[in-house]
JSON list of C-alpha atoms and ligand atoms in Angstrom, two decimals:
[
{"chain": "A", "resi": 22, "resn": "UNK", "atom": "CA", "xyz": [0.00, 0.00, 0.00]},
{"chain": "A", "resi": 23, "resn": "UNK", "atom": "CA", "xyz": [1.87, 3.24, -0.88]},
{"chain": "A", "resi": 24, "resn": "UNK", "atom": "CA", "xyz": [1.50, 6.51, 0.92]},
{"chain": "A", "resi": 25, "resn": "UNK", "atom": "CA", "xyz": [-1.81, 7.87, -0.58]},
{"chain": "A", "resi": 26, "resn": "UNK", "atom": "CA", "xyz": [-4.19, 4.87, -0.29]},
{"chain": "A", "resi": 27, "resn": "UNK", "atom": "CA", "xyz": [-2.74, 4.44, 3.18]},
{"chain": "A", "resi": 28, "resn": "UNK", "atom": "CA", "xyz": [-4.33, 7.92, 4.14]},
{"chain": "A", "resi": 29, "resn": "UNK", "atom": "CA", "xyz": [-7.16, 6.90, 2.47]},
{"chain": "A", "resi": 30, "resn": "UNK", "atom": "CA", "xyz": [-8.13, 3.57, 4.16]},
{"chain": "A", "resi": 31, "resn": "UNK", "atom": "CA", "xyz": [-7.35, 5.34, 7.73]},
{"chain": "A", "resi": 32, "resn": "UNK", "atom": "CA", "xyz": [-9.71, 8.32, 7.17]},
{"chain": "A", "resi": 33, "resn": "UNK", "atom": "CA", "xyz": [-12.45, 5.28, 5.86]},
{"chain": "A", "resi": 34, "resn": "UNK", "atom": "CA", "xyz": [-11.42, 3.66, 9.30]},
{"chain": "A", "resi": 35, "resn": "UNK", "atom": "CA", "xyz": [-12.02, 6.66, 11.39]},
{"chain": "A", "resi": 36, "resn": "UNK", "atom": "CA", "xyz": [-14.88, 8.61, 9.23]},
{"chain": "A", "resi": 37, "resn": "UNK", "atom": "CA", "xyz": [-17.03, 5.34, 9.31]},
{"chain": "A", "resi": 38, "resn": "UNK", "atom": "CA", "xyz": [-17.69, 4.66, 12.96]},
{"chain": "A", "resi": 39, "resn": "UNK", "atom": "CA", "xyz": [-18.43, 8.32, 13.58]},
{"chain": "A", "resi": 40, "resn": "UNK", "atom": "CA", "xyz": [-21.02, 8.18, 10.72]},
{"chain": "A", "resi": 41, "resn": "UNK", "atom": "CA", "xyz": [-22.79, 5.64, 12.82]},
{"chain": "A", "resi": 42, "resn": "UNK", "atom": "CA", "xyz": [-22.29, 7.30, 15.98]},
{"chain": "A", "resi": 43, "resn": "UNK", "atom": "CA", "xyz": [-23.76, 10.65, 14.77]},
{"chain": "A", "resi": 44, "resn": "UNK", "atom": "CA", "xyz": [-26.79, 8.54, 13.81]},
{"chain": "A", "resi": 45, "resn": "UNK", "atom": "CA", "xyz": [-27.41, 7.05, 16.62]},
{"chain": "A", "resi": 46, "resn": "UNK", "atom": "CA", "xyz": [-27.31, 10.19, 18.99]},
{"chain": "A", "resi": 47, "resn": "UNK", "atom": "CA", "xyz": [-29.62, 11.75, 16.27]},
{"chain": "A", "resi": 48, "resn": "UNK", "atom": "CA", "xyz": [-31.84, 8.65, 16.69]},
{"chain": "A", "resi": 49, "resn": "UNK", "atom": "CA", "xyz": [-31.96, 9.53, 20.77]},
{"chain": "A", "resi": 50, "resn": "UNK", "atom": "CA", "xyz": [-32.91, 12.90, 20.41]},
{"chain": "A", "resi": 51, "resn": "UNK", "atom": "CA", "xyz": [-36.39, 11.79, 18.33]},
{"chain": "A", "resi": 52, "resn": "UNK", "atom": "CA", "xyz": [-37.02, 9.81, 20.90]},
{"chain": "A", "resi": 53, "resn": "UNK", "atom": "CA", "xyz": [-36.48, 12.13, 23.11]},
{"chain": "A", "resi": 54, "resn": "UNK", "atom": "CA", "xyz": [-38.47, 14.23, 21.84]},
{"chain": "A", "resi": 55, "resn": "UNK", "atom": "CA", "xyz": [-41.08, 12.53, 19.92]},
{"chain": "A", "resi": 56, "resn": "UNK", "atom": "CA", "xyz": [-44.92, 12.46, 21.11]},
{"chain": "A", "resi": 57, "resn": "UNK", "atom": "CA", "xyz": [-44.69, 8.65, 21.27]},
{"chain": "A", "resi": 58, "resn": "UNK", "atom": "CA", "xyz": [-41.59, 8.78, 23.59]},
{"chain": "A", "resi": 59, "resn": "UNK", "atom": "CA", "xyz": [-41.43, 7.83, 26.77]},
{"chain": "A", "resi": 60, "resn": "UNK", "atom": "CA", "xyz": [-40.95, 10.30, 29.56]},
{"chain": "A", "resi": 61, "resn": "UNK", "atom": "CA", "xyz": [-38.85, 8.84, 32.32]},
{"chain": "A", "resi": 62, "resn": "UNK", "atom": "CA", "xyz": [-37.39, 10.74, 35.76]},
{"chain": "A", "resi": 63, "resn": "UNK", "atom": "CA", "xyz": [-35.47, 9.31, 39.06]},
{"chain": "A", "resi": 64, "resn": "UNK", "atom": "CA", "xyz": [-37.73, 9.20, 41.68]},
{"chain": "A", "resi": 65, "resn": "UNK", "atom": "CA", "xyz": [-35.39, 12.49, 43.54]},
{"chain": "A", "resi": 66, "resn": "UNK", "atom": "CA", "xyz": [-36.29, 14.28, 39.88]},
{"chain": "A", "resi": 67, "resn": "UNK", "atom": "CA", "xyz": [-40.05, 13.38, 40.46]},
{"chain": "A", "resi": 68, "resn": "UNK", "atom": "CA", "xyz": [-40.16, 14.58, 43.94]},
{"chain": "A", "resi": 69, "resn": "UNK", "atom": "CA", "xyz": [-38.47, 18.09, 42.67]},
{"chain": "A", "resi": 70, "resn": "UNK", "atom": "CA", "xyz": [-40.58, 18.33, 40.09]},
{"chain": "A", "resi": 71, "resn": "UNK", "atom": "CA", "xyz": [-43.97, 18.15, 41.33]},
{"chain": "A", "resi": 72, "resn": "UNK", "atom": "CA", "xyz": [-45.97, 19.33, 44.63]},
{"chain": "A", "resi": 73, "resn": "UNK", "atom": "CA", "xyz": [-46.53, 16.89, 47.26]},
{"chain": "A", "resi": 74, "resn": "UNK", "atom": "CA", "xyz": [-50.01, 16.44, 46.70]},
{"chain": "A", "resi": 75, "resn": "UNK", "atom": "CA", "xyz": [-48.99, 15.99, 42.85]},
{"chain": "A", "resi": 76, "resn": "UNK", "atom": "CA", "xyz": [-46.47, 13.32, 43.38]},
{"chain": "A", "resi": 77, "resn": "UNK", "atom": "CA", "xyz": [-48.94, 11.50, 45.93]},
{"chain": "A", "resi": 78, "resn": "UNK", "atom": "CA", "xyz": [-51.23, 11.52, 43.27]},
{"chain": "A", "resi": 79, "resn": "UNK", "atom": "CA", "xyz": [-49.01, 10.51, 39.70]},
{"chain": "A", "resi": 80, "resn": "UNK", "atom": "CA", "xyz": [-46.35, 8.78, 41.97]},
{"chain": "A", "resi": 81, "resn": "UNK", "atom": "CA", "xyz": [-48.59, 6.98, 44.58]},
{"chain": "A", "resi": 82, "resn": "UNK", "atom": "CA", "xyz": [-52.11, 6.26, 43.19]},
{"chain": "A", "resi": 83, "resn": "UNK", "atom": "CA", "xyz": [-53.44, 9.29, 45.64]},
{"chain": "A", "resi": 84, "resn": "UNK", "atom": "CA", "xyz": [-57.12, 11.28, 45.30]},
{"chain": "A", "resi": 85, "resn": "UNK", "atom": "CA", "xyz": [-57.39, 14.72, 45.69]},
{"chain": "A", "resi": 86, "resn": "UNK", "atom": "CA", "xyz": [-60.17, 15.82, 48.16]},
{"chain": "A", "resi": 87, "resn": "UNK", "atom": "CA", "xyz": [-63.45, 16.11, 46.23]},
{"chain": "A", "resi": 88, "resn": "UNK", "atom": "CA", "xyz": [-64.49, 19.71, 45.38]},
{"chain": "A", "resi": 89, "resn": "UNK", "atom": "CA", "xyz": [-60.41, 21.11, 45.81]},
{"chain": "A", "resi": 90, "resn": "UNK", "atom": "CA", "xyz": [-59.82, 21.86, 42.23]},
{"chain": "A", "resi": 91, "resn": "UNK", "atom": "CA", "xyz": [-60.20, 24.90, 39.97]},
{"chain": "A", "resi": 92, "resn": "UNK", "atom": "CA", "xyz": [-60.65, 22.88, 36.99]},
{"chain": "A", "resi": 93, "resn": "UNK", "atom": "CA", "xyz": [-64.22, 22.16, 38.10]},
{"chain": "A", "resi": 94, "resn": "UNK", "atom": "CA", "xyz": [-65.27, 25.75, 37.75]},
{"chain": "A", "resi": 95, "resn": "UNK", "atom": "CA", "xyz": [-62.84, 25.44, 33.47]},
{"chain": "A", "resi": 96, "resn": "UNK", "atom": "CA", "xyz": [-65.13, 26.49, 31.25]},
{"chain": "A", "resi": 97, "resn": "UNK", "atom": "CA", "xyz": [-62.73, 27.68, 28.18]},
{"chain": "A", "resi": 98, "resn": "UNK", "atom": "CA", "xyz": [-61.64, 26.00, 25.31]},
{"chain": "A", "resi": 99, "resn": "UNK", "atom": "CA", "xyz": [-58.42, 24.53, 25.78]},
{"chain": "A", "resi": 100, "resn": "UNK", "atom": "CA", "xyz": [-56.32, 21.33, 26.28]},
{"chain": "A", "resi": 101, "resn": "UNK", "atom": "CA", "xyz": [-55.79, 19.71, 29.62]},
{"chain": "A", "resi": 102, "resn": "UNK", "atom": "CA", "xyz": [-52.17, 18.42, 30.08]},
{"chain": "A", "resi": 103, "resn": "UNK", "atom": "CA", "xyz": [-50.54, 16.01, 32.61]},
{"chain": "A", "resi": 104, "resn": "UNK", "atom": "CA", "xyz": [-48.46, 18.01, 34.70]},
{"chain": "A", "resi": 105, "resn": "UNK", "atom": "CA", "xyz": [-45.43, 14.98, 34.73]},
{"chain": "A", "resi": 106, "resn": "UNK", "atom": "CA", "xyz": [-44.74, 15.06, 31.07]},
{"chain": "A", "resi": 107, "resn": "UNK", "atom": "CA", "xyz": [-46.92, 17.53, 29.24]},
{"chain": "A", "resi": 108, "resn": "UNK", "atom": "CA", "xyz": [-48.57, 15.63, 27.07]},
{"chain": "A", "resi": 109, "resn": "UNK", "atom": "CA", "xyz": [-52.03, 16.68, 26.29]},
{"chain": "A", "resi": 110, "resn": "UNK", "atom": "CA", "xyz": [-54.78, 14.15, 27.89]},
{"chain": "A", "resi": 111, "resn": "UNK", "atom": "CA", "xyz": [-58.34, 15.43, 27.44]},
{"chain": "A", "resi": 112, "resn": "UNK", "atom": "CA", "xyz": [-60.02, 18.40, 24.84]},
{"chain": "A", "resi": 113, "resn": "UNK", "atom": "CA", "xyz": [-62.51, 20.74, 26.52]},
{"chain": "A", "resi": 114, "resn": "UNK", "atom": "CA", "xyz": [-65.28, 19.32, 24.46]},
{"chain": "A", "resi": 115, "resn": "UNK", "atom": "CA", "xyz": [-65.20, 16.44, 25.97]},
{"chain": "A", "resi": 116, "resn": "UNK", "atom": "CA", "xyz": [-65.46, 17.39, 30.09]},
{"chain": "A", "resi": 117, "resn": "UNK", "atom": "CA", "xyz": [-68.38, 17.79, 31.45]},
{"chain": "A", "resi": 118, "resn": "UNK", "atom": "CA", "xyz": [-70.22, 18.12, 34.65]},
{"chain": "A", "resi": 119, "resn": "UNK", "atom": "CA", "xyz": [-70.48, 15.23, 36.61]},
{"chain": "A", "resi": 120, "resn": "UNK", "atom": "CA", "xyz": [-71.22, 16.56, 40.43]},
{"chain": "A", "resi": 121, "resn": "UNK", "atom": "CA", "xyz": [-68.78, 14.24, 41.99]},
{"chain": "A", "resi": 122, "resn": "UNK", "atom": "CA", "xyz": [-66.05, 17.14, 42.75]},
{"chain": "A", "resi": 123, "resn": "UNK", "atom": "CA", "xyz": [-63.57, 15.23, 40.04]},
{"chain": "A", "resi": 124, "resn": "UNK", "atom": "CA", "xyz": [-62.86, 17.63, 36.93]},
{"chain": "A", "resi": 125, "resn": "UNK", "atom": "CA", "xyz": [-64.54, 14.76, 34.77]},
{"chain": "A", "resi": 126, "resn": "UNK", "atom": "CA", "xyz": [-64.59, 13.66, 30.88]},
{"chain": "A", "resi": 127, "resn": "UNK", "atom": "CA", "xyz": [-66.33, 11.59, 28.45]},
{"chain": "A", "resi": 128, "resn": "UNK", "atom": "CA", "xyz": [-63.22, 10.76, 26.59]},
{"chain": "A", "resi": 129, "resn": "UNK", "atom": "CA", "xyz": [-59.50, 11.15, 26.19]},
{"chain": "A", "resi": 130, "resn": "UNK", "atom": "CA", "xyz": [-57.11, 12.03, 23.52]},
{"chain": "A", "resi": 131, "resn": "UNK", "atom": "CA", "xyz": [-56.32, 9.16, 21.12]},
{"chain": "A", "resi": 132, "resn": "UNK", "atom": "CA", "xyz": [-53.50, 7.09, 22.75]},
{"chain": "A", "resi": 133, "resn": "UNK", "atom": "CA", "xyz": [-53.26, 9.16, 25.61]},
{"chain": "A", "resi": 134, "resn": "UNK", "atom": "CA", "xyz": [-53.97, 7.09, 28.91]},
{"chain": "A", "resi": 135, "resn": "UNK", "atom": "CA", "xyz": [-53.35, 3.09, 29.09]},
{"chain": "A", "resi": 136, "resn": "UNK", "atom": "CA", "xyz": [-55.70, 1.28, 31.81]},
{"chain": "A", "resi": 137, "resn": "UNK", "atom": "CA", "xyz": [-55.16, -1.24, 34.08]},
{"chain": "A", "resi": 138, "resn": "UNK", "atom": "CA", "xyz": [-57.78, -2.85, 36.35]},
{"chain": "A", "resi": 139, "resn": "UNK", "atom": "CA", "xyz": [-57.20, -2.03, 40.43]},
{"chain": "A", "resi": 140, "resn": "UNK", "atom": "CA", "xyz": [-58.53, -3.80, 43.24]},
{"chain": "A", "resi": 141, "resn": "UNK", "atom": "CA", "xyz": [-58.07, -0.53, 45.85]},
{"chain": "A", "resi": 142, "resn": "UNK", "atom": "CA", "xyz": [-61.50, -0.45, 46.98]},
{"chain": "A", "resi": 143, "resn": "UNK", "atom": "CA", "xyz": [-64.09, -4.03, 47.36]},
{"chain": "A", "resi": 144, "resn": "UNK", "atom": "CA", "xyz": [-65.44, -3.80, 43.66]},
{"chain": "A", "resi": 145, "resn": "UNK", "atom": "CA", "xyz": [-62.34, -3.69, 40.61]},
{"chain": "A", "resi": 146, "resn": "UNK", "atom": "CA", "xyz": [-62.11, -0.26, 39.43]},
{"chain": "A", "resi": 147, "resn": "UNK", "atom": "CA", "xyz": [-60.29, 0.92, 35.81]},
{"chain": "A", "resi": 148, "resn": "UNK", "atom": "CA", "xyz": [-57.15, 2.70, 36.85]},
{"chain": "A", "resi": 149, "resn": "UNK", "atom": "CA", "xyz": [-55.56, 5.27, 33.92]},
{"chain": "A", "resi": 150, "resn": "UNK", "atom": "CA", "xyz": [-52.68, 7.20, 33.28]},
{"chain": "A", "resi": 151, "resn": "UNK", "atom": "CA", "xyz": [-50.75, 9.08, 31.40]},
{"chain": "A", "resi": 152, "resn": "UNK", "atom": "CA", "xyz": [-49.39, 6.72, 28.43]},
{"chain": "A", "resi": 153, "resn": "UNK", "atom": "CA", "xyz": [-45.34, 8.73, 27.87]},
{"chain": "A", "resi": 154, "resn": "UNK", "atom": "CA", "xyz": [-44.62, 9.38, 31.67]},
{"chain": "A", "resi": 155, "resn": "UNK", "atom": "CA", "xyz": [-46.65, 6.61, 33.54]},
{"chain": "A", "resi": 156, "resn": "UNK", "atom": "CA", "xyz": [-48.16, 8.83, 35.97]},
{"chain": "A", "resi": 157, "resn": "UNK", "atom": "CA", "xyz": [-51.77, 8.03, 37.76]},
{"chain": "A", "resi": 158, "resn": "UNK", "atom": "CA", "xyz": [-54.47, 10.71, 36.82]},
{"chain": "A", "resi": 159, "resn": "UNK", "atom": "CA", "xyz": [-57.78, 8.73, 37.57]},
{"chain": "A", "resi": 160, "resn": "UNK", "atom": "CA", "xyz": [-60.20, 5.78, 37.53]},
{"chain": "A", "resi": 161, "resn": "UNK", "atom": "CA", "xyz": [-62.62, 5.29, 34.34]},
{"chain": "A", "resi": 162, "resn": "UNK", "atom": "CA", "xyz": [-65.60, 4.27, 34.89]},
{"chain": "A", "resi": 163, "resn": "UNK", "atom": "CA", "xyz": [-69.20, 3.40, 32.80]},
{"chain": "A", "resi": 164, "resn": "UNK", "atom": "CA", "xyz": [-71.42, 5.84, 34.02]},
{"chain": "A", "resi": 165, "resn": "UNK", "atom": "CA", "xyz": [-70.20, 9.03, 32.00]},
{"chain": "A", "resi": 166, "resn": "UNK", "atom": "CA", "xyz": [-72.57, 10.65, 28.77]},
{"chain": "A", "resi": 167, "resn": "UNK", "atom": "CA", "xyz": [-73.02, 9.45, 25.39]},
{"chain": "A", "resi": 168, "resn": "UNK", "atom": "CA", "xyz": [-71.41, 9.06, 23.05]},
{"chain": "A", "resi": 169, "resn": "UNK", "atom": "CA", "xyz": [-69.12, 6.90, 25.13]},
{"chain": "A", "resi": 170, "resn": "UNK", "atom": "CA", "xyz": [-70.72, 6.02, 27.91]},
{"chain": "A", "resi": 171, "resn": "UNK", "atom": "CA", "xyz": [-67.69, 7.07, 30.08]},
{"chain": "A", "resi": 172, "resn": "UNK", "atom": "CA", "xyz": [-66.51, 9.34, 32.49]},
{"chain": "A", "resi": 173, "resn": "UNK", "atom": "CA", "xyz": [-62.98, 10.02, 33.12]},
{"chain": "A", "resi": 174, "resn": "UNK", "atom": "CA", "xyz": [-62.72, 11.05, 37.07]},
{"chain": "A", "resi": 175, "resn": "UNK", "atom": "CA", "xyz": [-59.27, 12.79, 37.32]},
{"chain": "A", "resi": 176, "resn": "UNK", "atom": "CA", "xyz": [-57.12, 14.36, 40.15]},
{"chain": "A", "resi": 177, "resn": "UNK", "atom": "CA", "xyz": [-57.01, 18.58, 38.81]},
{"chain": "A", "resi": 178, "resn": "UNK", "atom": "CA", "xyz": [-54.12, 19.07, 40.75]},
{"chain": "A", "resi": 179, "resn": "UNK", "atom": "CA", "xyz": [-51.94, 16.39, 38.53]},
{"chain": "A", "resi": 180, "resn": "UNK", "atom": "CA", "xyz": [-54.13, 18.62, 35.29]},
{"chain": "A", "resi": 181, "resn": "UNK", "atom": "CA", "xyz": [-52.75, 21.71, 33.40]},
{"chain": "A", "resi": 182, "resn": "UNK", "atom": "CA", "xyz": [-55.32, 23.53, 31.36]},
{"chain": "A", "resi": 183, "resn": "UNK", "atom": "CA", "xyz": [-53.94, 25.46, 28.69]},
{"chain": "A", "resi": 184, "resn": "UNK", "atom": "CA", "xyz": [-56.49, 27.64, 26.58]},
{"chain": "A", "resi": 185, "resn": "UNK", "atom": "CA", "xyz": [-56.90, 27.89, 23.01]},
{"chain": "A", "resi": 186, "resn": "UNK", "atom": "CA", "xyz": [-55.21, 31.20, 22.03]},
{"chain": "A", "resi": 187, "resn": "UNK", "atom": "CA", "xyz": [-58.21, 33.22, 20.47]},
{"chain": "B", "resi": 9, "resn": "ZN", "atom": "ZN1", "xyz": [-47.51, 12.33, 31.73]}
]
């Protein structure tokens, strides 16, 4: 191998590997970023992040006192977000009033929430929360307005509305 092609084949040998590494760390940043990403914190970064009564309640499966939160009285058009992640869980068309003291809606953003079934109290309830951090918001349960049947009983302390800019 004479001088030149020498060069050649080293720069191949160097410039290769970080091709690949470049594409990977841009790979890590979509999902990072990305709505369908998941949204992960220590459980130190959790407890800085949030209120007490907020971690008990996306941390620990808590319940806000009935008839505590603000949201109740949100009548604008807007977007309610989890306060863990951001991610936007219910549309303002869809809440309604359901006089239980739960900011409450008939259904949630496509792929928003996952469900699992919780045996808390005698009778199986449907747990939810927030698909891309994990955090608890609520139960489901059948007893909510058409068209779904469904009401969404969430915590409004764990809730950030944000209104549509008019
Ligand atoms: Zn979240």
């Amino acid at each position: 191998m004479n001088r030149r092609n020498f060069m050649i084949a080293a720069a191949a040998v160097v410039a290769v590997p970080m091709l690949a590494s470049r594409l990977r760390a841009r790979e890590s940043v979509a999902v990072a970023e990305g709505s369908g990403g998941k949204f992960a914190l220590s459980d130190a970064e959790w407890r800085d992040k949030l209120s007490a009564l907020q971690y008990r309640i996306l941390r620990e499966e808590g319940t806000e006192r009935a008839w505590t939160s603000d949201l109740l009285k949100e009548k604008r058009e807007g977007t309610y977000h989890c306060v863990g992640c951001d991610q936007a869980l219910f549309t303002s068309e869809t809440k309604y009033d359901s006089r239980t003291g739960w900011p409450s809606f008939f259904d949630v953003i496509d792929g928003a929430v996952g469900t699992r079934r919780d045996f808390k109290l005698v009778l199986p309830r449907t747990e939810y929360h927030c698909s891309r951090c994990g955090g608890h918001h609520g139960h489901v349960f059948n007893d909510g307005p058409k068209p779904t049947g469904l009401r969404y009983c969430n915590n409004g302390a764990v809730l950030r509305f944000a209104p549509t800019a008019d």
